[in-house]
Short mmCIF file of C-alpha atoms in Angstrom, two decimals:
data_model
loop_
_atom_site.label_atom_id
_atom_site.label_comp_id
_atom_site.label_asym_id
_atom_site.label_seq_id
_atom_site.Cartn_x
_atom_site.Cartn_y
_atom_site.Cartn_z
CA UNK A 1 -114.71 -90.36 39.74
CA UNK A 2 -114.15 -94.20 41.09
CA UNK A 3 -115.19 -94.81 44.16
CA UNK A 4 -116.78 -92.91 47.20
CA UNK A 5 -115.52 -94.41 50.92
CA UNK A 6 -117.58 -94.05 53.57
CA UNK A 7 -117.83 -90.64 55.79
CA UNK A 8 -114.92 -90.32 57.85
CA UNK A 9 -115.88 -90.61 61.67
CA UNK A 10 -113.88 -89.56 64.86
CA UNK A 11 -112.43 -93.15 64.47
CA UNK A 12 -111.56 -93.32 61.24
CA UNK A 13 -109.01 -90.77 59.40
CA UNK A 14 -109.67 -89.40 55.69
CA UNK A 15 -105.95 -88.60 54.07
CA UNK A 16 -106.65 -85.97 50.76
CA UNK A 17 -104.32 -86.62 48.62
CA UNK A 18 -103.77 -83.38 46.20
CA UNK A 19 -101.64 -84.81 43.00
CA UNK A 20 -103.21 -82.81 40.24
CA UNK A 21 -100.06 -81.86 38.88
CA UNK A 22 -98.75 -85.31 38.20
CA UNK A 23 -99.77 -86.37 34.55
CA UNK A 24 -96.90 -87.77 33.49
CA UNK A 25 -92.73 -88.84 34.21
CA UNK A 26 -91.73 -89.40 37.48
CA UNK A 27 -94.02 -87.77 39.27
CA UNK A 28 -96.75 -89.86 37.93
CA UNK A 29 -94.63 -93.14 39.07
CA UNK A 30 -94.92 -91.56 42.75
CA UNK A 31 -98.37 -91.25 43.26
CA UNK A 32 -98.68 -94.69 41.76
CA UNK A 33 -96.24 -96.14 44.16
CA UNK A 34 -97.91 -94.04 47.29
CA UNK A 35 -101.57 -95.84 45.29
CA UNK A 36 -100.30 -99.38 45.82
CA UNK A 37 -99.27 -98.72 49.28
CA UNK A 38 -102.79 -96.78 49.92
CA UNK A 39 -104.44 -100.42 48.54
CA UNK A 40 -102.77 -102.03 51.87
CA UNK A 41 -104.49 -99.68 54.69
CA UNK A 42 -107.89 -100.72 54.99
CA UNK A 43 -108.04 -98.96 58.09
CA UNK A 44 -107.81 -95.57 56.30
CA UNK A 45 -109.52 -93.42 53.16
CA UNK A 46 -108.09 -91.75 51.00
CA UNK A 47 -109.47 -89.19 48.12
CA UNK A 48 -107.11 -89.02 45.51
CA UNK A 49 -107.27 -85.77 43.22
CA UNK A 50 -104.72 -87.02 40.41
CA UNK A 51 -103.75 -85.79 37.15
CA UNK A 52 -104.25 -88.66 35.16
CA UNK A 53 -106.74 -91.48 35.28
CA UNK A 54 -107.96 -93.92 38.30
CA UNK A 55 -105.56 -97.22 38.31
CA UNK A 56 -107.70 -100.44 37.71
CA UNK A 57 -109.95 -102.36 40.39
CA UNK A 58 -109.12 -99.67 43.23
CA UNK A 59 -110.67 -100.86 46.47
CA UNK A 60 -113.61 -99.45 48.28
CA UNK A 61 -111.48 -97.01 50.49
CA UNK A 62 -109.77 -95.33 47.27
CA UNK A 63 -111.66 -92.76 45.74
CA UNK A 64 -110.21 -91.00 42.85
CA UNK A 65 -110.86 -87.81 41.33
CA UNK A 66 -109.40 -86.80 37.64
CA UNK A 67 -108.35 -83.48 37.95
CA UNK A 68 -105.56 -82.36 35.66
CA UNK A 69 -104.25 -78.62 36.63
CA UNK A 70 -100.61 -76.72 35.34
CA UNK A 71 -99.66 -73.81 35.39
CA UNK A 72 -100.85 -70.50 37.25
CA UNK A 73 -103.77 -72.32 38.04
CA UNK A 74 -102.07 -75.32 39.17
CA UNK A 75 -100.66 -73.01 42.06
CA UNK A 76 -103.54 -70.85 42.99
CA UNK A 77 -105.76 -74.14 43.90
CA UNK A 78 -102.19 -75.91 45.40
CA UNK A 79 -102.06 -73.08 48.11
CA UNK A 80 -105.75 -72.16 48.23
CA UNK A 81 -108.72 -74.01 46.01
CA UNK A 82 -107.26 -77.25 47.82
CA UNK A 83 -109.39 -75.82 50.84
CA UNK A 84 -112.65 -76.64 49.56
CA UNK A 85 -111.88 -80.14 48.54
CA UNK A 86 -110.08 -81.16 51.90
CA UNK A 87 -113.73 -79.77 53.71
CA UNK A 88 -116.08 -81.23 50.96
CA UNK A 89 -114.33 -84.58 51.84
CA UNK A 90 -113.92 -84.42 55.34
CA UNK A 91 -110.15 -84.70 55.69
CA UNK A 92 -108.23 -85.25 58.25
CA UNK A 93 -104.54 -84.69 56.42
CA UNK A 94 -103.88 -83.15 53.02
CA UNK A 95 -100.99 -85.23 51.08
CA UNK A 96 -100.02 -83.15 48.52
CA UNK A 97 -97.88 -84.33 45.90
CA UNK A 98 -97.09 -80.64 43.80
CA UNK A 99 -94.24 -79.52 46.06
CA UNK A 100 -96.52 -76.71 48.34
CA UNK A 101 -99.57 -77.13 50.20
CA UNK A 102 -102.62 -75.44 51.24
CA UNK A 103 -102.20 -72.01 53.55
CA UNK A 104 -105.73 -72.42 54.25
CA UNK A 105 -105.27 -75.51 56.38
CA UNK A 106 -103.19 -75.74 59.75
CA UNK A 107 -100.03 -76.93 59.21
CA UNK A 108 -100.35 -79.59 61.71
CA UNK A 109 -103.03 -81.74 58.87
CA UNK A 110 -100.50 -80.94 55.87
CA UNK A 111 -97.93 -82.70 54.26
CA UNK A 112 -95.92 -81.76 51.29
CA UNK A 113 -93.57 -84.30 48.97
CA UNK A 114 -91.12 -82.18 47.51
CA UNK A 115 -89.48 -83.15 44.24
CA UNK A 116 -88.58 -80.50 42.49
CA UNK A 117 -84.96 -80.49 42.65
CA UNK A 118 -84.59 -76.63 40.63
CA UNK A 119 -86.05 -75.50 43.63
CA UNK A 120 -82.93 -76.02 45.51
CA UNK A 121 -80.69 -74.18 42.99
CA UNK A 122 -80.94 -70.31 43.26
CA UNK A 123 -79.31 -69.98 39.72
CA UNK A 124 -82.78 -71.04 38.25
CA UNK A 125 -85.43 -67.93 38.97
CA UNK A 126 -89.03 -68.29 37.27
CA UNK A 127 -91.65 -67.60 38.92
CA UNK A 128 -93.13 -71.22 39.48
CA UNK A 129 -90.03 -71.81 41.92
CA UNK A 130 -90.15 -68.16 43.53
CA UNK A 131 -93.07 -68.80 44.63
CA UNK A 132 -92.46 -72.34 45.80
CA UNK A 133 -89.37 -71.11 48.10
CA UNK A 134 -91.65 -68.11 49.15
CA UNK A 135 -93.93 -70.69 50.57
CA UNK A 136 -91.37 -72.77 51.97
CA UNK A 137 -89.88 -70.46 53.64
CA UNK A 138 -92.84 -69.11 55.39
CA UNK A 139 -94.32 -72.55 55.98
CA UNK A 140 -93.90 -75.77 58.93
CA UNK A 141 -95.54 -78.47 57.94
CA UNK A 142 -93.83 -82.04 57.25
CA UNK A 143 -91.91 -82.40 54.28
CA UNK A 144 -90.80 -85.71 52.79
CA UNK A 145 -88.24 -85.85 50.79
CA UNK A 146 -86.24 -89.23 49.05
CA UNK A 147 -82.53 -89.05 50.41
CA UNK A 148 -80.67 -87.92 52.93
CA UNK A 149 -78.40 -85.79 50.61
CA UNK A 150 -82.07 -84.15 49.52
CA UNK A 151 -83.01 -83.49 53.35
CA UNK A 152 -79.16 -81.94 54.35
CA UNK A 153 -79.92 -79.95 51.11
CA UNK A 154 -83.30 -78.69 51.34
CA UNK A 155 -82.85 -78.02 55.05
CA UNK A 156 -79.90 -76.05 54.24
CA UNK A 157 -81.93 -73.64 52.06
CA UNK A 158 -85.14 -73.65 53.93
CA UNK A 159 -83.29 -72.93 57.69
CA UNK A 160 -84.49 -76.65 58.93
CA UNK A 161 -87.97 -74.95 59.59
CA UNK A 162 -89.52 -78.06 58.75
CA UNK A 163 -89.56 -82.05 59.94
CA UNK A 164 -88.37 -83.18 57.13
CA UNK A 165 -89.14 -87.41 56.39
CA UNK A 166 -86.81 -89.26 54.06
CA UNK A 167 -88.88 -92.06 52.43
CA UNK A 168 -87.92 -93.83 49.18
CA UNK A 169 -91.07 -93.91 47.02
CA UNK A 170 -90.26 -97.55 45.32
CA UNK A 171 -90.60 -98.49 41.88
CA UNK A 172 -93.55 -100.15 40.40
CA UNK A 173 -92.98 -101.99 37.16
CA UNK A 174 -95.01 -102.86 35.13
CA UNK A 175 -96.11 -106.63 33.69
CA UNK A 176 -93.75 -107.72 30.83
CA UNK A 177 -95.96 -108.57 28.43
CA UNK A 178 -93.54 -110.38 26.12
CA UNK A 179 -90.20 -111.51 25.83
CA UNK A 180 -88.17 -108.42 24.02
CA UNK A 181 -84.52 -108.23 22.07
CA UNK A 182 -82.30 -107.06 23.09
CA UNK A 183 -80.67 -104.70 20.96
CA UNK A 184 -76.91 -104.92 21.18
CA UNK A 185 -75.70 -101.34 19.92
CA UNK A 186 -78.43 -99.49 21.46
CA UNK A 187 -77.86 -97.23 24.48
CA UNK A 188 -81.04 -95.34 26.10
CA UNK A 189 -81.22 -91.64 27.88
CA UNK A 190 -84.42 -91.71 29.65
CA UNK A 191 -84.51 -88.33 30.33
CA UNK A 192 -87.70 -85.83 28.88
CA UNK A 193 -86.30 -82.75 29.48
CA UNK A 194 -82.64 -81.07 29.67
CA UNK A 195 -83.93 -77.57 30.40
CA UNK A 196 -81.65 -78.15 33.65
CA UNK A 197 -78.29 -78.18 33.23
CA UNK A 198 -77.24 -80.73 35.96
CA UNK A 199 -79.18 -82.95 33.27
CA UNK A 200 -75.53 -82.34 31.40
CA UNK A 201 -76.75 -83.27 27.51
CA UNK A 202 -72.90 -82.12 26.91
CA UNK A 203 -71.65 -85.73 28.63
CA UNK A 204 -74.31 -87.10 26.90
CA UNK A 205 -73.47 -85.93 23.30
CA UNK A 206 -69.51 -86.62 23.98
CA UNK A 207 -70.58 -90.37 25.29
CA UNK A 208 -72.35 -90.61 21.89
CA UNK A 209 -69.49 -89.49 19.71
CA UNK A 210 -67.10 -92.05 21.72
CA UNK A 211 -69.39 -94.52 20.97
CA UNK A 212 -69.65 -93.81 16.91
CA UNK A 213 -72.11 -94.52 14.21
CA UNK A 214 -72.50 -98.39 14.74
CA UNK A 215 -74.47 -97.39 17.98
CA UNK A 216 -77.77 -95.48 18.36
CA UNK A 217 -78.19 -93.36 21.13
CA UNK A 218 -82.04 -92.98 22.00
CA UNK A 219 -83.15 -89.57 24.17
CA UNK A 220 -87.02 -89.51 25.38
CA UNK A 221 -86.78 -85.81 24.82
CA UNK A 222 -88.86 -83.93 22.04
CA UNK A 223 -86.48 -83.54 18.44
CA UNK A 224 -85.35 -80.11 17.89
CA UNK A 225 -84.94 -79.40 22.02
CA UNK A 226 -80.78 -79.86 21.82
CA UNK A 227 -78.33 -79.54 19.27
CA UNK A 228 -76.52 -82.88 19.15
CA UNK A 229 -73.68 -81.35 17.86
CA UNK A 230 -71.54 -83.81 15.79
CA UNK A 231 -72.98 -86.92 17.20
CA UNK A 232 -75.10 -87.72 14.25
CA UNK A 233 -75.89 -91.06 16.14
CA UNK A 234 -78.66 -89.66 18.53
CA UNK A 235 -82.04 -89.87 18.05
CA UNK A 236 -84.89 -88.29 19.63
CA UNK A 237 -88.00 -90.22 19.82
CA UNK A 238 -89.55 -87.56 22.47
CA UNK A 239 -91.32 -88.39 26.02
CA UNK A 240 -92.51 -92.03 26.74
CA UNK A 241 -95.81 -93.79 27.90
CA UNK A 242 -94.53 -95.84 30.98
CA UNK A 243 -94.75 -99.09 28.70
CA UNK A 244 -93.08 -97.96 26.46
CA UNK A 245 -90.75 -96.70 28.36
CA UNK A 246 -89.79 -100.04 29.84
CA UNK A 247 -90.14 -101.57 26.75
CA UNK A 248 -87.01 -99.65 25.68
CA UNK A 249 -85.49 -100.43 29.02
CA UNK A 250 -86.13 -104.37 27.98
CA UNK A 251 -84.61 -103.45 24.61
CA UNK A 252 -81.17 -101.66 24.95
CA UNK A 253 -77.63 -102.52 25.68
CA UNK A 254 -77.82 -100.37 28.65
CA UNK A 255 -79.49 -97.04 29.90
CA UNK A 256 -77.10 -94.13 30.64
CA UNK A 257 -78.14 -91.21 33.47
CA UNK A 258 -76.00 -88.13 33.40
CA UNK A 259 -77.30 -86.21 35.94
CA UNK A 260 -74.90 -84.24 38.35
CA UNK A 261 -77.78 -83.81 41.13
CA UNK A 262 -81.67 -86.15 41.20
CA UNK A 263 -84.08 -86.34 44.15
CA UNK A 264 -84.86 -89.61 43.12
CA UNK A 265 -83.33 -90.79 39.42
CA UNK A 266 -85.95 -93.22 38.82
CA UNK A 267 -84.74 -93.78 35.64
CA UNK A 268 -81.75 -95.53 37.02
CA UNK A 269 -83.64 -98.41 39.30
CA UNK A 270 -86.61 -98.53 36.71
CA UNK A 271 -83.68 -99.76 33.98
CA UNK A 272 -82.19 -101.82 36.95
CA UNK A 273 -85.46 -103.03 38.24
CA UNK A 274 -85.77 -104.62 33.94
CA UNK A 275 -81.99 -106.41 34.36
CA UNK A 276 -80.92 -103.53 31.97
CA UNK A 277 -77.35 -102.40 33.29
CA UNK A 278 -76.85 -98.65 33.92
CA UNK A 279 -73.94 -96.20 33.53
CA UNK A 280 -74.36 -93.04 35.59
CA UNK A 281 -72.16 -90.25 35.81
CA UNK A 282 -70.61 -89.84 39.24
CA UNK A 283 -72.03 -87.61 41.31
CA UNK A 284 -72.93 -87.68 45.26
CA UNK A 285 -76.48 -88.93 44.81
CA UNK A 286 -75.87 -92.05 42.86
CA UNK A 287 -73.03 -92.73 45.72
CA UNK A 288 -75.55 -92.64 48.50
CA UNK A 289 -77.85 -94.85 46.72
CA UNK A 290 -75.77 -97.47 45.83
CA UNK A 291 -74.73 -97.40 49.47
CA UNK A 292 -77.81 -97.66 50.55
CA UNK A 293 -79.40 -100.40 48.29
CA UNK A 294 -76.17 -102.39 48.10
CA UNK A 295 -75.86 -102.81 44.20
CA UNK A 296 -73.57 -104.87 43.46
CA UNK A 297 -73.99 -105.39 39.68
CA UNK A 298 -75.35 -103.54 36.66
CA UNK A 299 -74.56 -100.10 37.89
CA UNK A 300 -70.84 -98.47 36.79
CA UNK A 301 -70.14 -95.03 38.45
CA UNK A 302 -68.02 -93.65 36.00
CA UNK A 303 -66.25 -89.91 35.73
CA UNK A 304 -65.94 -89.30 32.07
CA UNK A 305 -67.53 -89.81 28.73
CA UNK A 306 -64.59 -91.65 27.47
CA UNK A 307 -65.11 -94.27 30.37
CA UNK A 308 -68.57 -94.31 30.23
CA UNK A 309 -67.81 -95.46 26.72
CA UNK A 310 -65.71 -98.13 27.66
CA UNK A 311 -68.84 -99.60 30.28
CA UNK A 312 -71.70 -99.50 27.41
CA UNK A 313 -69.33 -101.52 25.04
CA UNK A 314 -68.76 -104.01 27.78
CA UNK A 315 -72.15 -103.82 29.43
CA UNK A 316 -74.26 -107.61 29.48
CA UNK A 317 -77.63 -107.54 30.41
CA UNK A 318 -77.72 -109.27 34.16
CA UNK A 319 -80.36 -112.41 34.62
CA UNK A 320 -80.78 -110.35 37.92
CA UNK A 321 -79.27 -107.45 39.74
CA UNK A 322 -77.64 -108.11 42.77
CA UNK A 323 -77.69 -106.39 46.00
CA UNK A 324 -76.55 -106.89 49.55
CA UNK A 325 -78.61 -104.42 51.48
CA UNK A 326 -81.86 -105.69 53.19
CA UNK A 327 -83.97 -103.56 51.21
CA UNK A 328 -85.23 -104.05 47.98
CA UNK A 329 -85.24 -100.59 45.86
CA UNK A 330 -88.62 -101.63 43.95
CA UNK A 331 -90.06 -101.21 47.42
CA UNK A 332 -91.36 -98.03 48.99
CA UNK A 333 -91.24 -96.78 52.24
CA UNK A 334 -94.27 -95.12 52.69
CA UNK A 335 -94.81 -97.26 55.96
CA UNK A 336 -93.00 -94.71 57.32
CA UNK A 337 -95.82 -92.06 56.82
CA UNK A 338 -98.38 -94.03 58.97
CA UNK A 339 -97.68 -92.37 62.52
CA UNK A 340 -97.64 -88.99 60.48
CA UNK A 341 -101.65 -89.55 59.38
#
């Protein structure tokens, strides 16, 4: 534990934050970006139940709780054990980060991020995301989501029974702690997992083939979880520690996304966010971002693998990326969650 803030007084509010699902990926990089903006309000507390360890020199009004939880019991204390934490600390909202909430708790004090973008997709049935549209659809509390195209879609399958906030988390990147090469045949797939199929490994493997055996195609997914087919060229090097993650960002050509359908695609503005260019399939998502960040170099929207090919062999890492809109996509905006604690 780091940290114990004061006791929350009729004055002061106490936001729980209940992220004990988020060890690792992008859902990690969240909380961390919701942390930093928690280090600028003073004025509040915040308890932090996390599933990975306390950030360095967290200020007095940051307490932080290591409590790693997956699976079944994951869910039982996401919709009930979460009760007896939000009393023990005296809350005044639970934040909770693992895409449901606490029934236990009115839903006027809840709010639930939602990130899970299978959720959304009725062809995908386990019981994890049964249960998560089961509570969904019998809950009201405030849901934030990242895009607009994520609100229209989640209030489409939920009936709009929620006030749903759209607030871009940010990226935080980390310190660079040297200069690194740049490897000039080397094209990245940040991507852990293609258990989804809008992940689409198939454009992936195709891009790879185009490309040949003079280029290496790392994939931060475990060896043995895909067949690569005939693209003898890809390598699997399994899930990444955020610096090394970046440090592969630093080091390749470019970084490739394939997705048909992300919440968020950090991967895409973490590569940007190094001056790594990106080539992402196209798809509605990636259209609405680059609207609404105004990129205006180092991201190609491209429609087939033989194009794609075509943008990694003339890709140049940028000296900056370039955008016209007012808001920087490293930045969060979790101000927007103020009036809502």
């Amino acid at each position: 534990m780091v940290n114990t803030p004061h006791r929350a007084t009729s004055e002061r509010k106490r936001v729980v934050v209940n992220a004990v699902s988020a060890k690792t990926g992008g859902a990690r990089t969240i909380v961390e970006s919701f942390t930093d903006f928690a280090r600028t309000q003073p004025e509040l507390d915040f308890v932090v139940l996390a599933g990975f360890e306390a950030p360095a020199d967290l200020p007095e009004h940051i307490a932080w709780f290591q409590q790693p939880l997956s699976g079944a019991v994951a869910i039982a204390f996401n919709l009930f054990g979460a009760w007896r934490a939000y009393r023990r600390h005296r809350g005044t909202t639970l934040l909770s980060f693992n895409n449901m909430n606490c029934l236990l708790i009115p839903a006027r004090q809840r709010i639930t991020y939602f990130h899970q973008l299978k959720a959304l997709d009725p062809q995908f049935s386990e019981a994890k995301l049964r249960i998560m549209r089961a509570y969904l659809r019998l809950s009201r509390e405030r849901v934030i989501v990242q895009s607009p195209q994520v609100e229209r879609d989640f209030s489409a399958m939920f009936d709009a029974r929620h006030r749903v906030l759209v607030i871009w988390p940010g990226i935080p990147v980390p310190p660079q702690p040297a200069a690194e090469h740049r490897q000039s045949q080397t094209l990245l797939i940040p991507v852990a997992s293609f258990e989804s199929p809008h992940k689409n490994f198939p454009f992936i493997r195709e891009t790879a083939q185009a490309l040949g055996p003079d280029w290496t195609v790392l994939v931060t997914a475990d060896a043995g979880s895909l067949d690569p087919g005939a693209a003898t060229n890809i390598r699997f090097i399994g899930p990444q520690s955020r610096d090394d993650l970046f440090r592969h960002y630093r080091q390749a050509r470019c970084v490739m996304m394939a997705s048909t359908h992300e919440t968020v695609g950090l991967p895409i503005f973490e590569a940007l966010a190094t001056d790594t260019p990106v080539i992402v399939m196209d798809a509605p998502y990636i259209r609405g971002f680059q609207q609404k960040f105004g990129i205006q170099n180092g991201l190609e929207i491209v429609a087939t693998p033989q194009l794609a090919r075509e943008c990694i062999l003339n890709a140049q890492p940028s000296p900056q990326i370039s955008t016209t809109a007012a808001q920087d996509f490293r930045l969060g905006e979790w101000h927007k969650l103020l009036e809502h604690l």
